[in-house]
């Protein structure tokens, strides 16, 4: 295989913004497209240097110190000068799926990093190559970059995973239907003739989603003009547990919800009775690993059920990504909402 040329290699500097994917509602099925699973992990680019490896997140944050098992494997497998793109994941043997919370624990391990690396080893799922020692592969089409990547990862250890790849949309749909229980979030579609566009879009991602019911326990904004809803489910002890927050509501949804929402009965009667959730919601409930801000909200009587569109990122009783409100379920009671199988 002939390298695309050296003219761009000198301009590729650490860190680099990776190519991105825009959300789509339909999987493109033309002959020019290929498909890969969307992993529930952290986007990570790896730079192989003489004697060392640098890892960076999508935002450019260095994370090599937190993942010595991955830097060691990369240093032993790939030659200096190689730059690859992929996703860091940690497998939860007990749940038989990837675990975002274990990945966060690895990143926050501090002086216990080696201990956690032994207890919860990471895997690096690699799906693209940006450069080798003497050439930039950014201008090359995906088909050529993929062939190079397969050569580079031949005989790699199990911690370095060549991302599954297909040009058959039926196979991609099968992944979407059957692999989500292992933590796959959806499918990323890529044009086979497209170069790698640093810091720009060009790929498409289709998330695996399903409908679910939950109880509205609060809103952001005002009861008369809610901006988002905060939802929960009863646990096995009968406590209403916070499970997630919605994306911004449409004007139609606001108009439908406003007449149904009320302050808790005790508050309306001037009594001191606590809402099931604290005010504000703790940052550990609502924040991502990058955002740690407590959420102030308006408490409402938890007597209204919402139908939601949710993805597969549900862990420890909460949706990690915002859910989408579809409609109010006036036909069912809050006691018809499925019980969360947790009681701690």
mmCIF file of N, CA and C in Angstrom, residues 48 53 67-78 122 124 153 156-160:
data_model
loop_
_atom_site.group_PDB
_atom_site.id
_atom_site.type_symbol
_atom_site.label_atom_id
_atom_site.label_comp_id
_atom_site.label_asym_id
_atom_site.label_seq_id
_atom_site.Cartn_x
_atom_site.Cartn_y
_atom_site.Cartn_z
ATOM 1 N N UNK A 48 1.807 7.644 19.237
ATOM 2 C CA UNK A 48 2.906 6.746 19.593
ATOM 3 C C UNK A 48 4.217 7.492 19.364
ATOM 4 N N UNK A 53 3.840 6.982 24.989
ATOM 5 C CA UNK A 53 2.567 7.134 24.286
ATOM 6 C C UNK A 53 1.782 8.258 24.941
ATOM 7 N N UNK A 67 -4.360 5.601 32.267
ATOM 8 C CA UNK A 67 -4.552 4.330 31.563
ATOM 9 C C UNK A 67 -3.212 3.719 31.154
ATOM 10 N N UNK A 68 -2.384 3.356 32.162
ATOM 11 C CA UNK A 68 -1.068 2.793 31.843
ATOM 12 C C UNK A 68 -1.151 1.451 31.137
ATOM 13 N N UNK A 69 -2.228 0.692 31.351
ATOM 14 C CA UNK A 69 -2.379 -0.584 30.662
ATOM 15 C C UNK A 69 -2.519 -0.390 29.159
ATOM 16 N N UNK A 70 -3.196 0.692 28.761
ATOM 17 C CA UNK A 70 -3.379 0.962 27.339
ATOM 18 C C UNK A 70 -2.109 1.549 26.724
ATOM 19 N N UNK A 71 -1.461 2.484 27.397
ATOM 20 C CA UNK A 71 -0.227 3.056 26.837
ATOM 21 C C UNK A 71 0.841 1.978 26.688
ATOM 22 N N UNK A 72 0.908 1.036 27.643
ATOM 23 C CA UNK A 72 1.889 -0.046 27.555
ATOM 24 C C UNK A 72 1.616 -0.919 26.332
ATOM 25 N N UNK A 73 0.340 -1.272 26.126
ATOM 26 C CA UNK A 73 -0.014 -2.124 24.981
ATOM 27 C C UNK A 73 0.257 -1.422 23.659
ATOM 28 N N UNK A 74 -0.060 -0.136 23.581
ATOM 29 C CA UNK A 74 0.181 0.612 22.350
ATOM 30 C C UNK A 74 1.673 0.726 22.054
ATOM 31 N N UNK A 75 2.465 0.972 23.074
ATOM 32 C CA UNK A 75 3.912 1.122 22.893
ATOM 33 C C UNK A 75 4.535 -0.174 22.383
ATOM 34 N N UNK A 76 3.988 -1.306 22.845
ATOM 35 C CA UNK A 76 4.528 -2.600 22.438
ATOM 36 C C UNK A 76 4.014 -3.064 21.076
ATOM 37 N N UNK A 77 2.947 -2.437 20.571
ATOM 38 C CA UNK A 77 2.292 -2.930 19.354
ATOM 39 C C UNK A 77 2.531 -2.050 18.137
ATOM 40 N N UNK A 78 2.454 -0.737 18.302
ATOM 41 C CA UNK A 78 2.510 0.170 17.162
ATOM 42 C C UNK A 78 3.851 0.893 17.096
ATOM 43 N N UNK A 122 -8.792 -1.678 31.025
ATOM 44 C CA UNK A 122 -9.471 -0.972 29.937
ATOM 45 C C UNK A 122 -9.187 -1.660 28.604
ATOM 46 N N UNK A 124 -9.062 -0.516 24.354
ATOM 47 C CA UNK A 124 -9.033 0.602 23.416
ATOM 48 C C UNK A 124 -9.517 0.080 22.073
ATOM 49 N N UNK A 153 -2.751 -3.563 13.341
ATOM 50 C CA UNK A 153 -3.264 -4.251 14.534
ATOM 51 C C UNK A 153 -3.236 -5.765 14.418
ATOM 52 N N UNK A 156 -2.321 -7.859 17.581
ATOM 53 C CA UNK A 156 -2.368 -6.970 18.748
ATOM 54 C C UNK A 156 -2.920 -7.704 19.960
ATOM 55 N N UNK A 157 -2.562 -7.276 21.172
ATOM 56 C CA UNK A 157 -3.117 -7.896 22.380
ATOM 57 C C UNK A 157 -4.606 -7.620 22.504
ATOM 58 N N UNK A 158 -5.272 -8.359 23.377
ATOM 59 C CA UNK A 158 -6.729 -8.250 23.496
ATOM 60 C C UNK A 158 -7.184 -6.887 24.001
ATOM 61 N N UNK A 159 -6.295 -6.138 24.645
ATOM 62 C CA UNK A 159 -6.684 -4.805 25.132
ATOM 63 C C UNK A 159 -6.796 -3.797 23.994
ATOM 64 N N UNK A 160 -6.218 -4.104 22.841
ATOM 65 C CA UNK A 160 -6.333 -3.251 21.652
ATOM 66 C C UNK A 160 -7.247 -3.958 20.667
#
